[in-house]
Structure formats: C-alpha cells, structure tokens
Amino acid sequence: HYPHLFEPLDLGFTTLKNRLVMGSMHTGLEDRFYNYGKLAAYFAERAKGGVAMMITGGIAPNREGWLSPVGGTMNTKADVINHQRVTRAAHKYDSKIIMQILHSGRYGYQPFVVSSSPIKSPISPFKPRKMSIKNIEQTVKDYARCAKLAKQAGYDGVEIMGSEGYLLNQFLSRHVNKRTDEYGGDIQNRMKFAVDVVKAVREAAGEDFIILFRLSVIDLVKDGNVMDEVITVAKALEEAGVTIMNTGIGWHEARIPTIVTSVPRAAFVDFTAEIKKHINIPMMAANRINMPETAEEIVASGQADMIQMARPFLADAHWVNKAKNGQADRINTCIACNQACLDHTFANKRSTCLVNPQACYETELVYKKTKKPKKVAVIGGGVAGMSAAHVAALRGHKVTLFEAKDILGGQFNYAKVIPGKEEFFETIRYYINELEHLGVEIKLNTKVDKAMLEKAKFHHVIVATGVVPRSLAGKLEGADLPQVMSYAELLSGEKSVGDTVAVIGAGGIGFDVSEYLTAKHGQPLDELGPELLKDPSYRPKAQSVSEWREEWGVTSDTDYQTEGGLIKPEAIKPIRQVYLMQRTKGRLGSGLNKTSGWVHRAHIKSHGVIQVSGAQYDKITNEGVWITNNQGQTQLLRVDSVVVCAGQESVVELMPNVGDAPDAQYHLIGGAKLAAELDAKRAIRDGAEVAAAI
Ligand code: FMN
C-alpha cells in the first residue's frame, strides 16, 4: 500500500523509515514543565502509530521570541531534562523527534516583541521594537545555543521556523522589513538573518543533526515575496546547511484561508513542487493533506519527497500504520475544523481534537479493556451516540446502537452538504466502519420506547437522542406557511427554496445555510433528492483548487511575479439573494470560532448576503418577512422562502423521570443533554467520557 509513502529516505547520516512527518503544533503542554509527562505520552502514541519523524510545537530561542508570556523554552539544564522525557518517548517507539525553534517576532503576545521594522501587525496589540544589529547577532547565537541544548536533550534535529509571518519571515519579506542596513533592501540582504541562523545552528550542532527550515513558499500578503525570491532563499538555505526544506503557507495575518476546512486538500502543493525543482535536498509538502491517497499522489508525482501533516495526527495517532496496513477507511480523518486545536491555542487552552478527545489527554482519557462486559444501549446515531458506542465497544462491552432514522451521522449529514464542509463526511464514514468492525449491533429505523428498553434489560442506557430544530410555529405569525422551513428540511433535500431567501438566525447554522444558498459550487440538494442524501456513502464534491483560488485571489502561476502570490479575486455573482438576520444588535458572526469565523464572514460578504442585525421579526406573509429594523421602522424583505435557524431543542423523552428507579443506569450526552449551539466537540467527548467510565 502506498509504496512511495513507505519508501525510506536516506539522509546520509541517518535514515527516515517512511515519508510521513507530524508537523509542528503548539499544544499548550510545552509551556509548563509539569506537563512534559503528558507531552511525552502524546508523542509516544504517535510514534507507536508509525510516523517517521515528529516536530514539536514552537519553542522560543529567547525571551523576546516568546509567543506568549512564559512560553516553552530550551535555555537551561532544567529544560534539557524536561525535554528528555519527550525525546525518550519518541525514540522508544522508533520515531525521530525534532524541536521547532520559533521566534515569534511581532506576533508575540507580550511586551518585549521585536521585528525587522517597528510596524505593528494587524493581529496583535504590541508594537515591536526594531532589532539593532547587535540584537540580531545575539539572536543568531541564541538560536545556536538553543539547537545545541536540543541536541543534548536527545532531539534528532531542529526545525527553524521561517514562515507564517514569524520573525525570520518578517525579515525575509518587504511586508515588514523596511530596513536600509545590511539586513534590509534586496533579497540578499533580507535573507541574511535566516541564513546566518542556519549556519550558526549547523556549526553548533554538528553535521549529524537534522536541520529543517520552514520556508514560506507563498506569503499571501501585500509586499510579500515573489517566487524568484523564494527560490533564491531556498537555495541559500540549502547552501547554509539545511537538511530538509519544509513548506509554510501564508502569514497568519493573511486574509486568505490556509488551513480551514473549506481550503481544498493539498491546495498549495504546486508551490512546494516549484521550489523542489531548484534545490537538491528533500522537500516536504504541508497543509490540508489528510488522507493517504492524496499524500501518495504528491510523492509519486514527484511534487515533494515527504509529507507533513499536523492536525491529522491529532485526529488519529495511528494514521501511518493504518495506511501501511491498507486500512485507510479506518483512519479518523482530520476535518480541519480547528475547533479543539487552534481555537484552543488562541484561547490559551490545551489543544485536543474534536474527532479525537484523547489527543493531548492520553494519560487522562484512557479506554481500558473491561473485565466485566456489560449490555449497553446507545440511543441515537449522531456523533455523540456513535462516539459512545465506539468507546464502549472498544472496551469490550456489548453494545446496541438504536437510530430512529435510516442513516447514522445525525447533524453531520447536514454539515457535509454545506459547500466547504465536505470533510464532515469522513467522520461519519470513520464511525460507521469502526462500529461495524467492533461488532456493534446497529438498529436503524428503530424508535425506542421506555417499555422496550426495560424489557431488554440493559445494564447501561446512553441517551444520545440529540436535538430538533426549534420551530417558530405558534411564536411568529406565518411561520407555518409552506415556504417557511427549518434548516434540517432544507439540508435533507425535503424542501427547496426560491431565488430570494431570508435566513432567520445568524449563528453557525445560519452562516452555513447562507453559504449553502449562495456558493456556486454547492450541490442543489432538491435535485439530488432525499434518497442520495440518506446514503451515508454519498460524499459531496468539494470545490476544486483552481475555483477556490479564483474565489480568494490566489495565483495559480507557480512562478508567480505578483507580490505574495496574490491576485485580484473574481467578482462573485451569487446564485441567490440571501438576507441573513439576527435579533441581537452588532456585527453578524461575532460569536463564530476565532480561527474560522472570519472566513465565513468573508464568504457571506463576497457573496452579497445582506446582513440584518437588531431585527424584530413581526410576521411572515406570502410577500416576505416583515421586520422592525434597528431604527424602529417596519420593513418588508421580499423573499420567496424563509429558512429558520433559530437554535434547537434537546430530545430527552427517553430519560427516566426523577424518582423512577429503572434497572439500568441512564446517561445523558450530547445535544440531548444541552442543545445550545450545536457542539460536536462536546458531543463526541461526552460520548467518549461516559463510555470510558462504565
Ligand atoms: N506551525 C508551526 O510551524 N509552529 C507551531 O508552533 C504551530 N502550532 C500549531 C498549533 C496548532 C494547534 C495547530 C492546529 C497548528 C499549528 N501550526 C504550527 C501549523 C501546523 O504545523 C500546520 O501548518 C497546519 O496545521 C496546517 O497543516 P495540517 O492541515 O496538516 O494541520
């Protein structure tokens, strides 16, 4: 299986056992010494899973380079001892481990920040101090010392972070670097700092040490480098002593999405391939590569020598072995939602994974084999129920999963048909395969009642009956008209809409529905028909890379001469006129997730969605929706159809009443426990935690 991915790579002084690398992710565990045991367990699990090499989250070479106050360090003997726990764990299971050295420059969330020029970034509150030449020279030494200590700690190498708009990138590109001394001006000068760092690290750490450099192959910002400049830098870095070149895509402040789920798979690989043509060291592709077919294709076609995946290793620690054993359909695929990894990082919380709550909790959320298998009923085949059934069966319990509908997956079946959310299909596929593999008895089209449950004598009943969309019938005049529908009726293909649509409620689902209604690559569900939508193997087609680039304004010319690879985005003609409305005042979508919300807001803006906030809904008639707007005036929005996205309500009929004492133990999880906004992260974790404890 995947012969190119599993061909070893000889680096001269050492060999990588395959071409698969876990990319750098700051999880939050590296910032506190008392968490290094947990960090070691996290890496050990991935090493066991067969990965050839792993890269730690960014560690600052000095205090100025901290990403946040008191971030992870490698400055002292004590640091060396902490890090040894990590390197031993990786080596125990035959994986190489690399420490990333990341100096945040002006992206640091702390007052000591420095940069090439004293220009504040649009995404951070601190204005940097311009680095003096002495300061630069000292920082070069700090990198070298840090690398030397990393070697002492047992790391097989270091990765020097030169992309994503961090310090070295701030020198490499004119976007920030306005210097007139020998570190500014043309590309020879702008790359001097990065080249000096590599030389110093090579000298300090010796020849038998892997040096990766994460190079920004496309900056995606104004005044960013052109491809010729990127190639010049790549060649100079090779010359200076880099062992493997890694790919970085876009600055954090870029207004082009680079890792969210709507970015097509392998969307940037041709830029990596362009660099590879000009250098002689191995080149690694990165970003939004999450399944073995994609990875194999990249290496087989010669676009890159190695594949880095970051979040896919949070989602499934055993990705590599599963691919090797021909079990790709059992991989828990990264759906690039960011909800439990990057969103947590930005909230200063430990990273984990929406589809794998064990990630970074390896020592805390343990699925122990049971000595006393019990009869477990799980009611509801959404992700909460499937997660519970999966973990319970994994532990050896005898599990029956009941689902009232004829399809497993619950709300994820609606999510997967939203343009740009096709990856959600993979989670349903994963669970269905796992449940079958573990011998869970699945009863579709089965509406369970209390009598039936009592008769079957289960030891545990896990109620995961989920939610129903909140209806406005009886609360808003006209809400029962035929052109008014719930998001579920729309996204299951049961009902269709006209050319003008009002969406009531601008939470996550209201945004999703607005995107579905306006995106030109969306599939018309009413044409597909409910039958296909009920087929769990139906995978909606994702946007192509070229369509996506045109929409966002990213060049398709790998030898691009436009700064940062930006081009003018296409002018979008929305396929429908949509009004997206909310009752509260203020900006729409302010409650969306930090790292993906801006992408959704940008979509509805570019697709001409009319945003209405502070609306009071008066009535719906055949003419449209009557509202009182935030100036107190009555207004008619003339629309053909209305989609209600006004939240959901828990379905809890099957929970016993307080005071009843049924034989079985009952547990309530997921949306059935708390409807609020749909929260798959909590649903999956609830399911896993309950099942881990029975
Ligand atoms: N990249 C770095 O170079 N250094 C970091 O410290 C770093 N921290 C990250 C933390 C989290 C929680 C995530 C999700 C990503 C981080 N990244 C970091 C970016 C990843 O290395 C990678 O480029 C990105 O996740 C896209 O690749 P993927 O689709 O394979 O996940």
PDB file of N, CA, C and O in Angstrom, residues 351-399:
ATOM      1  N   SER A 351      -4.660  22.178  23.571  1.00  0.00           N
ATOM      2  CA  SER A 351      -5.251  21.662  22.338  1.00  0.00           C
ATOM      3  C   SER A 351      -5.742  20.246  22.550  1.00  0.00           C
ATOM      4  O   SER A 351      -5.181  19.497  23.335  1.00  0.00           O
ATOM      5  N   THR A 352      -6.783  19.884  21.811  1.00  0.00           N
ATOM      6  CA  THR A 352      -7.174  18.499  21.691  1.00  0.00           C
ATOM      7  C   THR A 352      -7.789  18.377  20.303  1.00  0.00           C
ATOM      8  O   THR A 352      -7.390  19.116  19.405  1.00  0.00           O
ATOM      9  N   CYS A 353      -8.717  17.457  20.112  1.00  0.00           N
ATOM     10  CA  CYS A 353      -9.245  17.274  18.768  1.00  0.00           C
ATOM     11  C   CYS A 353     -10.725  16.974  18.846  1.00  0.00           C
ATOM     12  O   CYS A 353     -11.149  16.125  19.629  1.00  0.00           O
ATOM     13  N   LEU A 354     -11.488  17.647  18.014  1.00  0.00           N
ATOM     14  CA  LEU A 354     -12.940  17.441  18.030  1.00  0.00           C
ATOM     15  C   LEU A 354     -13.287  15.982  17.753  1.00  0.00           C
ATOM     16  O   LEU A 354     -14.134  15.412  18.431  1.00  0.00           O
ATOM     17  N   VAL A 355     -12.618  15.362  16.790  1.00  0.00           N
ATOM     18  CA  VAL A 355     -12.964  13.982  16.456  1.00  0.00           C
ATOM     19  C   VAL A 355     -12.185  12.966  17.288  1.00  0.00           C
ATOM     20  O   VAL A 355     -12.432  11.771  17.189  1.00  0.00           O
ATOM     21  N   ASN A 356     -11.234  13.445  18.088  1.00  0.00           N
ATOM     22  CA  ASN A 356     -10.473  12.527  18.944  1.00  0.00           C
ATOM     23  C   ASN A 356     -10.160  13.179  20.279  1.00  0.00           C
ATOM     24  O   ASN A 356      -9.093  13.775  20.462  1.00  0.00           O
ATOM     25  N   PRO A 357     -11.084  13.059  21.231  1.00  0.00           N
ATOM     26  CA  PRO A 357     -10.877  13.763  22.503  1.00  0.00           C
ATOM     27  C   PRO A 357      -9.697  13.227  23.312  1.00  0.00           C
ATOM     28  O   PRO A 357      -9.304  13.842  24.301  1.00  0.00           O
ATOM     29  N   GLN A 358      -9.109  12.117  22.898  1.00  0.00           N
ATOM     30  CA  GLN A 358      -7.915  11.617  23.608  1.00  0.00           C
ATOM     31  C   GLN A 358      -6.668  12.434  23.279  1.00  0.00           C
ATOM     32  O   GLN A 358      -5.687  12.368  24.022  1.00  0.00           O
ATOM     33  N   ALA A 359      -6.681  13.168  22.176  1.00  0.00           N
ATOM     34  CA  ALA A 359      -5.484  13.901  21.765  1.00  0.00           C
ATOM     35  C   ALA A 359      -5.065  14.885  22.855  1.00  0.00           C
ATOM     36  O   ALA A 359      -5.878  15.703  23.316  1.00  0.00           O
ATOM     37  N   CYS A 360      -3.824  14.786  23.280  1.00  0.00           N
ATOM     38  CA  CYS A 360      -3.249  15.599  24.367  1.00  0.00           C
ATOM     39  C   CYS A 360      -3.844  15.256  25.739  1.00  0.00           C
ATOM     40  O   CYS A 360      -3.551  15.931  26.724  1.00  0.00           O
ATOM     41  N   TYR A 361      -4.692  14.253  25.786  1.00  0.00           N
ATOM     42  CA  TYR A 361      -5.224  13.753  27.066  1.00  0.00           C
ATOM     43  C   TYR A 361      -4.937  12.252  27.177  1.00  0.00           C
ATOM     44  O   TYR A 361      -5.723  11.518  27.769  1.00  0.00           O
ATOM     45  N   GLU A 362      -3.810  11.827  26.592  1.00  0.00           N
ATOM     46  CA  GLU A 362      -3.523  10.392  26.510  1.00  0.00           C
ATOM     47  C   GLU A 362      -3.463   9.724  27.879  1.00  0.00           C
ATOM     48  O   GLU A 362      -3.809   8.545  28.004  1.00  0.00           O
ATOM     49  N   THR A 363      -3.011  10.462  28.892  1.00  0.00           N
ATOM     50  CA  THR A 363      -2.897   9.838  30.210  1.00  0.00           C
ATOM     51  C   THR A 363      -4.165  10.035  31.041  1.00  0.00           C
ATOM     52  O   THR A 363      -4.290   9.490  32.128  1.00  0.00           O
ATOM     53  N   GLU A 364      -5.086  10.853  30.524  1.00  0.00           N
ATOM     54  CA  GLU A 364      -6.264  11.188  31.326  1.00  0.00           C
ATOM     55  C   GLU A 364      -7.549  10.532  30.831  1.00  0.00           C
ATOM     56  O   GLU A 364      -8.378  10.107  31.619  1.00  0.00           O
ATOM     57  N   LEU A 365      -7.704  10.480  29.509  1.00  0.00           N
ATOM     58  CA  LEU A 365      -8.889   9.830  28.944  1.00  0.00           C
ATOM     59  C   LEU A 365      -8.435   8.485  28.372  1.00  0.00           C
ATOM     60  O   LEU A 365      -7.980   8.396  27.232  1.00  0.00           O
ATOM     61  N   VAL A 366      -8.542   7.459  29.206  1.00  0.00           N
ATOM     62  CA  VAL A 366      -7.985   6.153  28.834  1.00  0.00           C
ATOM     63  C   VAL A 366      -9.137   5.176  28.595  1.00  0.00           C
ATOM     64  O   VAL A 366     -10.083   5.134  29.375  1.00  0.00           O
ATOM     65  N   TYR A 367      -9.065   4.443  27.496  1.00  0.00           N
ATOM     66  CA  TYR A 367     -10.102   3.461  27.187  1.00  0.00           C
ATOM     67  C   TYR A 367      -9.603   2.079  27.605  1.00  0.00           C
ATOM     68  O   TYR A 367      -9.013   1.348  26.819  1.00  0.00           O
ATOM     69  N   LYS A 368      -9.837   1.745  28.869  1.00  0.00           N
ATOM     70  CA  LYS A 368      -9.331   0.472  29.410  1.00  0.00           C
ATOM     71  C   LYS A 368     -10.251  -0.678  29.041  1.00  0.00           C
ATOM     72  O   LYS A 368     -11.460  -0.546  29.134  1.00  0.00           O
ATOM     73  N   LYS A 369      -9.662  -1.812  28.685  1.00  0.00           N
ATOM     74  CA  LYS A 369     -10.463  -3.020  28.433  1.00  0.00           C
ATOM     75  C   LYS A 369     -11.246  -3.368  29.701  1.00  0.00           C
ATOM     76  O   LYS A 369     -10.687  -3.346  30.791  1.00  0.00           O
ATOM     77  N   THR A 370     -12.501  -3.696  29.557  1.00  0.00           N
ATOM     78  CA  THR A 370     -13.292  -4.013  30.742  1.00  0.00           C
ATOM     79  C   THR A 370     -13.117  -5.484  31.116  1.00  0.00           C
ATOM     80  O   THR A 370     -12.919  -6.334  30.254  1.00  0.00           O
ATOM     81  N   LYS A 371     -13.207  -5.734  32.416  1.00  0.00           N
ATOM     82  CA  LYS A 371     -13.160  -7.132  32.860  1.00  0.00           C
ATOM     83  C   LYS A 371     -14.572  -7.686  32.969  1.00  0.00           C
ATOM     84  O   LYS A 371     -14.768  -8.892  33.032  1.00  0.00           O
ATOM     85  N   LYS A 372     -15.548  -6.761  33.055  1.00  0.00           N
ATOM     86  CA  LYS A 372     -16.943  -7.207  33.182  1.00  0.00           C
ATOM     87  C   LYS A 372     -17.770  -6.623  32.050  1.00  0.00           C
ATOM     88  O   LYS A 372     -18.402  -5.568  32.229  1.00  0.00           O
ATOM     89  N   PRO A 373     -17.775  -7.285  30.892  1.00  0.00           N
ATOM     90  CA  PRO A 373     -18.560  -6.745  29.774  1.00  0.00           C
ATOM     91  C   PRO A 373     -20.032  -6.588  30.159  1.00  0.00           C
ATOM     92  O   PRO A 373     -20.600  -7.459  30.809  1.00  0.00           O
ATOM     93  N   LYS A 374     -20.588  -5.435  29.789  1.00  0.00           N
ATOM     94  CA  LYS A 374     -21.982  -5.154  30.138  1.00  0.00           C
ATOM     95  C   LYS A 374     -22.797  -4.950  28.877  1.00  0.00           C
ATOM     96  O   LYS A 374     -22.252  -4.660  27.813  1.00  0.00           O
ATOM     97  N   LYS A 375     -24.120  -5.066  29.043  1.00  0.00           N
ATOM     98  CA  LYS A 375     -25.019  -4.804  27.914  1.00  0.00           C
ATOM     99  C   LYS A 375     -25.334  -3.310  27.886  1.00  0.00           C
ATOM    100  O   LYS A 375     -25.897  -2.777  28.847  1.00  0.00           O
ATOM    101  N   VAL A 376     -24.924  -2.675  26.813  1.00  0.00           N
ATOM    102  CA  VAL A 376     -25.069  -1.228  26.736  1.00  0.00           C
ATOM    103  C   VAL A 376     -25.977  -0.855  25.554  1.00  0.00           C
ATOM    104  O   VAL A 376     -25.758  -1.322  24.436  1.00  0.00           O
ATOM    105  N   ALA A 377     -26.973  -0.031  25.824  1.00  0.00           N
ATOM    106  CA  ALA A 377     -27.794   0.509  24.731  1.00  0.00           C
ATOM    107  C   ALA A 377     -27.388   1.956  24.510  1.00  0.00           C
ATOM    108  O   ALA A 377     -27.263   2.728  25.466  1.00  0.00           O
ATOM    109  N   VAL A 378     -27.145   2.302  23.261  1.00  0.00           N
ATOM    110  CA  VAL A 378     -26.921   3.705  22.933  1.00  0.00           C
ATOM    111  C   VAL A 378     -28.081   4.117  22.045  1.00  0.00           C
ATOM    112  O   VAL A 378     -28.358   3.459  21.036  1.00  0.00           O
ATOM    113  N   ILE A 379     -28.755   5.182  22.422  1.00  0.00           N
ATOM    114  CA  ILE A 379     -29.931   5.581  21.651  1.00  0.00           C
ATOM    115  C   ILE A 379     -29.636   6.887  20.944  1.00  0.00           C
ATOM    116  O   ILE A 379     -29.444   7.924  21.569  1.00  0.00           O
ATOM    117  N   GLY A 380     -29.551   6.781  19.639  1.00  0.00           N
ATOM    118  CA  GLY A 380     -29.226   7.948  18.830  1.00  0.00           C
ATOM    119  C   GLY A 380     -27.909   7.743  18.110  1.00  0.00           C
ATOM    120  O   GLY A 380     -26.878   7.503  18.742  1.00  0.00           O
ATOM    121  N   GLY A 381     -27.951   7.824  16.788  1.00  0.00           N
ATOM    122  CA  GLY A 381     -26.759   7.552  15.972  1.00  0.00           C
ATOM    123  C   GLY A 381     -26.112   8.801  15.411  1.00  0.00           C
ATOM    124  O   GLY A 381     -25.506   8.777  14.346  1.00  0.00           O
ATOM    125  N   GLY A 382     -26.219   9.903  16.142  1.00  0.00           N
ATOM    126  CA  GLY A 382     -25.434  11.090  15.784  1.00  0.00           C
ATOM    127  C   GLY A 382     -24.018  10.899  16.298  1.00  0.00           C
ATOM    128  O   GLY A 382     -23.661   9.807  16.766  1.00  0.00           O
ATOM    129  N   VAL A 383     -23.207  11.946  16.242  1.00  0.00           N
ATOM    130  CA  VAL A 383     -21.810  11.739  16.646  1.00  0.00           C
ATOM    131  C   VAL A 383     -21.662  11.442  18.131  1.00  0.00           C
ATOM    132  O   VAL A 383     -20.769  10.689  18.526  1.00  0.00           O
ATOM    133  N   ALA A 384     -22.537  11.970  18.970  1.00  0.00           N
ATOM    134  CA  ALA A 384     -22.441  11.662  20.405  1.00  0.00           C
ATOM    135  C   ALA A 384     -22.665  10.170  20.615  1.00  0.00           C
ATOM    136  O   ALA A 384     -21.875   9.488  21.288  1.00  0.00           O
ATOM    137  N   GLY A 385     -23.723   9.656  20.030  1.00  0.00           N
ATOM    138  CA  GLY A 385     -24.053   8.241  20.181  1.00  0.00           C
ATOM    139  C   GLY A 385     -23.000   7.344  19.560  1.00  0.00           C
ATOM    140  O   GLY A 385     -22.602   6.334  20.146  1.00  0.00           O
ATOM    141  N   MET A 386     -22.543   7.710  18.381  1.00  0.00           N
ATOM    142  CA  MET A 386     -21.531   6.877  17.726  1.00  0.00           C
ATOM    143  C   MET A 386     -20.225   6.876  18.526  1.00  0.00           C
ATOM    144  O   MET A 386     -19.552   5.843  18.638  1.00  0.00           O
ATOM    145  N   SER A 387     -19.889   8.013  19.085  1.00  0.00           N
ATOM    146  CA  SER A 387     -18.674   8.088  19.896  1.00  0.00           C
ATOM    147  C   SER A 387     -18.807   7.191  21.133  1.00  0.00           C
ATOM    148  O   SER A 387     -17.891   6.432  21.471  1.00  0.00           O
ATOM    149  N   ALA A 388     -19.970   7.255  21.786  1.00  0.00           N
ATOM    150  CA  ALA A 388     -20.185   6.422  22.977  1.00  0.00           C
ATOM    151  C   ALA A 388     -20.148   4.942  22.598  1.00  0.00           C
ATOM    152  O   ALA A 388     -19.500   4.128  23.274  1.00  0.00           O
ATOM    153  N   ALA A 389     -20.836   4.593  21.523  1.00  0.00           N
ATOM    154  CA  ALA A 389     -20.886   3.195  21.102  1.00  0.00           C
ATOM    155  C   ALA A 389     -19.480   2.707  20.751  1.00  0.00           C
ATOM    156  O   ALA A 389     -19.079   1.582  21.103  1.00  0.00           O
ATOM    157  N   HIS A 390     -18.716   3.553  20.106  1.00  0.00           N
ATOM    158  CA  HIS A 390     -17.359   3.193  19.694  1.00  0.00           C
ATOM    159  C   HIS A 390     -16.489   2.877  20.913  1.00  0.00           C
ATOM    160  O   HIS A 390     -15.860   1.822  21.001  1.00  0.00           O
ATOM    161  N   VAL A 391     -16.473   3.797  21.856  1.00  0.00           N
ATOM    162  CA  VAL A 391     -15.591   3.613  23.011  1.00  0.00           C
ATOM    163  C   VAL A 391     -16.072   2.437  23.878  1.00  0.00           C
ATOM    164  O   VAL A 391     -15.261   1.632  24.347  1.00  0.00           O
ATOM    165  N   ALA A 392     -17.370   2.327  24.054  1.00  0.00           N
ATOM    166  CA  ALA A 392     -17.890   1.212  24.862  1.00  0.00           C
ATOM    167  C   ALA A 392     -17.507  -0.128  24.217  1.00  0.00           C
ATOM    168  O   ALA A 392     -17.050  -1.058  24.904  1.00  0.00           O
ATOM    169  N   ALA A 393     -17.665  -0.216  22.906  1.00  0.00           N
ATOM    170  CA  ALA A 393     -17.341  -1.471  22.217  1.00  0.00           C
ATOM    171  C   ALA A 393     -15.843  -1.733  22.231  1.00  0.00           C
ATOM    172  O   ALA A 393     -15.387  -2.870  22.421  1.00  0.00           O
ATOM    173  N   LEU A 394     -15.075  -0.673  22.067  1.00  0.00           N
ATOM    174  CA  LEU A 394     -13.611  -0.791  22.122  1.00  0.00           C
ATOM    175  C   LEU A 394     -13.162  -1.397  23.448  1.00  0.00           C
ATOM    176  O   LEU A 394     -12.208  -2.158  23.532  1.00  0.00           O
ATOM    177  N   ARG A 395     -13.880  -1.062  24.502  1.00  0.00           N
ATOM    178  CA  ARG A 395     -13.522  -1.534  25.838  1.00  0.00           C
ATOM    179  C   ARG A 395     -14.041  -2.944  26.097  1.00  0.00           C
ATOM    180  O   ARG A 395     -13.770  -3.531  27.132  1.00  0.00           O
ATOM    181  N   GLY A 396     -14.840  -3.464  25.169  1.00  0.00           N
ATOM    182  CA  GLY A 396     -15.294  -4.855  25.313  1.00  0.00           C
ATOM    183  C   GLY A 396     -16.732  -5.010  25.759  1.00  0.00           C
ATOM    184  O   GLY A 396     -17.184  -6.129  26.025  1.00  0.00           O
ATOM    185  N   HIS A 397     -17.469  -3.913  25.847  1.00  0.00           N
ATOM    186  CA  HIS A 397     -18.879  -4.031  26.203  1.00  0.00           C
ATOM    187  C   HIS A 397     -19.697  -4.494  24.999  1.00  0.00           C
ATOM    188  O   HIS A 397     -19.270  -4.357  23.854  1.00  0.00           O
ATOM    189  N   LYS A 398     -20.867  -5.024  25.312  1.00  0.00           N
ATOM    190  CA  LYS A 398     -21.741  -5.495  24.238  1.00  0.00           C
ATOM    191  C   LYS A 398     -22.733  -4.373  23.931  1.00  0.00           C
ATOM    192  O   LYS A 398     -23.599  -4.050  24.750  1.00  0.00           O
ATOM    193  N   VAL A 399     -22.588  -3.781  22.768  1.00  0.00           N
ATOM    194  CA  VAL A 399     -23.295  -2.522  22.501  1.00  0.00           C
ATOM    195  C   VAL A 399     -24.346  -2.674  21.401  1.00  0.00           C
ATOM    196  O   VAL A 399     -24.090  -3.282  20.363  1.00  0.00           O
TER     197      VAL A 399
END
